[in-house]
């Protein structure tokens, strides 16, 4: 697999990557100083390649660098944070 290029589109509240011509996303909205993660999606054909994890890792890194707390409404983001306890300090 090629390296994943992740793009942050703050005006859309989205981190995205185009992989094999398919759009993969991690969506959020801001509520003051809290980044609320609402949805993560990777095409079924691309699952298991670490794309969702890469998107969430980039989004959480952004939240940390911007000083945001995180509210993971998305089940994938919640699971990612449980698997990576170092990210739990970001939780609102």
Short mmCIF file of C-alpha atoms in Angstrom, two decimals:
data_model
loop_
_atom_site.label_atom_id
_atom_site.label_comp_id
_atom_site.label_asym_id
_atom_site.label_seq_id
_atom_site.Cartn_x
_atom_site.Cartn_y
_atom_site.Cartn_z
CA UNK A 1 0.00 0.00 0.00
CA UNK A 2 1.17 3.51 -0.79
CA UNK A 3 1.51 6.16 1.91
CA UNK A 4 -1.80 7.82 2.74
CA UNK A 5 -2.06 11.54 2.05
CA UNK A 6 -4.46 13.12 4.50
CA UNK A 7 -6.00 16.49 3.84
CA UNK A 8 -7.67 18.64 6.51
CA UNK A 9 -10.67 20.63 5.31
CA UNK A 10 -11.54 22.77 8.36
CA UNK A 11 -14.36 24.59 6.54
CA UNK A 12 -16.04 21.19 6.05
CA UNK A 13 -15.07 19.75 9.43
CA UNK A 14 -13.29 16.86 7.78
CA UNK A 15 -10.06 14.97 7.49
CA UNK A 16 -9.99 13.02 4.25
CA UNK A 17 -7.89 10.82 2.05
CA UNK A 18 -8.48 9.57 -1.46
CA UNK A 19 -7.25 5.97 -1.69
CA UNK A 20 -7.59 4.01 -4.91
CA UNK A 21 -10.03 6.68 -6.10
CA UNK A 22 -12.28 6.26 -3.04
CA UNK A 23 -13.02 8.97 -0.48
CA UNK A 24 -12.24 8.08 3.14
CA UNK A 25 -13.27 10.51 5.88
CA UNK A 26 -13.17 11.42 9.54
CA UNK A 27 -15.81 14.11 10.18
CA UNK A 28 -16.08 16.45 13.15
CA UNK A 29 -17.69 19.63 14.31
CA UNK A 30 -16.41 22.23 16.73
CA UNK A 31 -18.28 23.31 19.83
CA UNK A 32 -16.17 26.01 21.42
CA UNK A 33 -12.94 24.30 22.44
CA UNK A 34 -14.30 20.78 21.89
CA UNK A 35 -13.83 18.79 18.70
CA UNK A 36 -16.80 16.44 18.38
CA UNK A 37 -16.04 13.45 16.16
CA UNK A 38 -19.22 12.35 14.41
CA UNK A 39 -18.30 9.89 11.66
CA UNK A 40 -15.42 7.90 10.21
CA UNK A 41 -15.85 6.00 6.95
CA UNK A 42 -13.63 3.91 4.72
CA UNK A 43 -14.93 2.02 1.69
CA UNK A 44 -15.41 -1.69 2.49
CA UNK A 45 -12.87 -2.65 -0.19
CA UNK A 46 -10.22 -0.65 1.68
CA UNK A 47 -10.91 -1.82 5.22
CA UNK A 48 -8.09 -3.38 7.21
CA UNK A 49 -5.36 -1.22 5.67
CA UNK A 50 -5.05 1.28 8.52
CA UNK A 51 -6.73 4.13 6.66
CA UNK A 52 -9.30 4.96 9.34
CA UNK A 53 -6.59 4.79 12.00
CA UNK A 54 -4.41 7.19 9.99
CA UNK A 55 -7.30 9.64 9.61
CA UNK A 56 -8.13 9.53 13.32
CA UNK A 57 -4.45 9.80 14.31
CA UNK A 58 -4.12 12.94 12.16
CA UNK A 59 -7.35 14.41 13.56
CA UNK A 60 -6.34 13.77 17.17
CA UNK A 61 -2.88 15.24 16.53
CA UNK A 62 -4.58 18.34 15.15
CA UNK A 63 -6.90 18.55 18.19
CA UNK A 64 -3.94 18.32 20.53
CA UNK A 65 -1.88 20.92 18.66
CA UNK A 66 -4.85 23.32 18.54
CA UNK A 67 -5.62 22.86 22.25
CA UNK A 68 -9.01 21.23 21.67
CA UNK A 69 -10.60 18.60 23.88
CA UNK A 70 -12.26 15.70 22.09
CA UNK A 71 -15.73 14.18 22.34
CA UNK A 72 -15.78 10.92 20.37
CA UNK A 73 -19.40 10.34 19.32
CA UNK A 74 -18.12 8.16 16.47
CA UNK A 75 -17.72 4.54 17.61
CA UNK A 76 -14.52 4.11 15.59
CA UNK A 77 -12.88 7.12 17.26
CA UNK A 78 -13.99 5.86 20.70
CA UNK A 79 -12.44 2.45 19.97
CA UNK A 80 -9.25 4.03 18.64
CA UNK A 81 -8.89 6.10 21.80
CA UNK A 82 -9.41 3.01 23.99
CA UNK A 83 -6.72 1.16 22.02
CA UNK A 84 -4.39 4.17 22.34
CA UNK A 85 -4.76 5.28 25.98
CA UNK A 86 -2.28 8.12 25.49
CA UNK A 87 -5.05 9.91 23.53
CA UNK A 88 -7.52 9.73 26.41
CA UNK A 89 -6.03 12.90 27.96
CA UNK A 90 -7.73 14.75 25.09
CA UNK A 91 -11.20 13.53 26.02
CA UNK A 92 -13.66 16.22 27.13
#
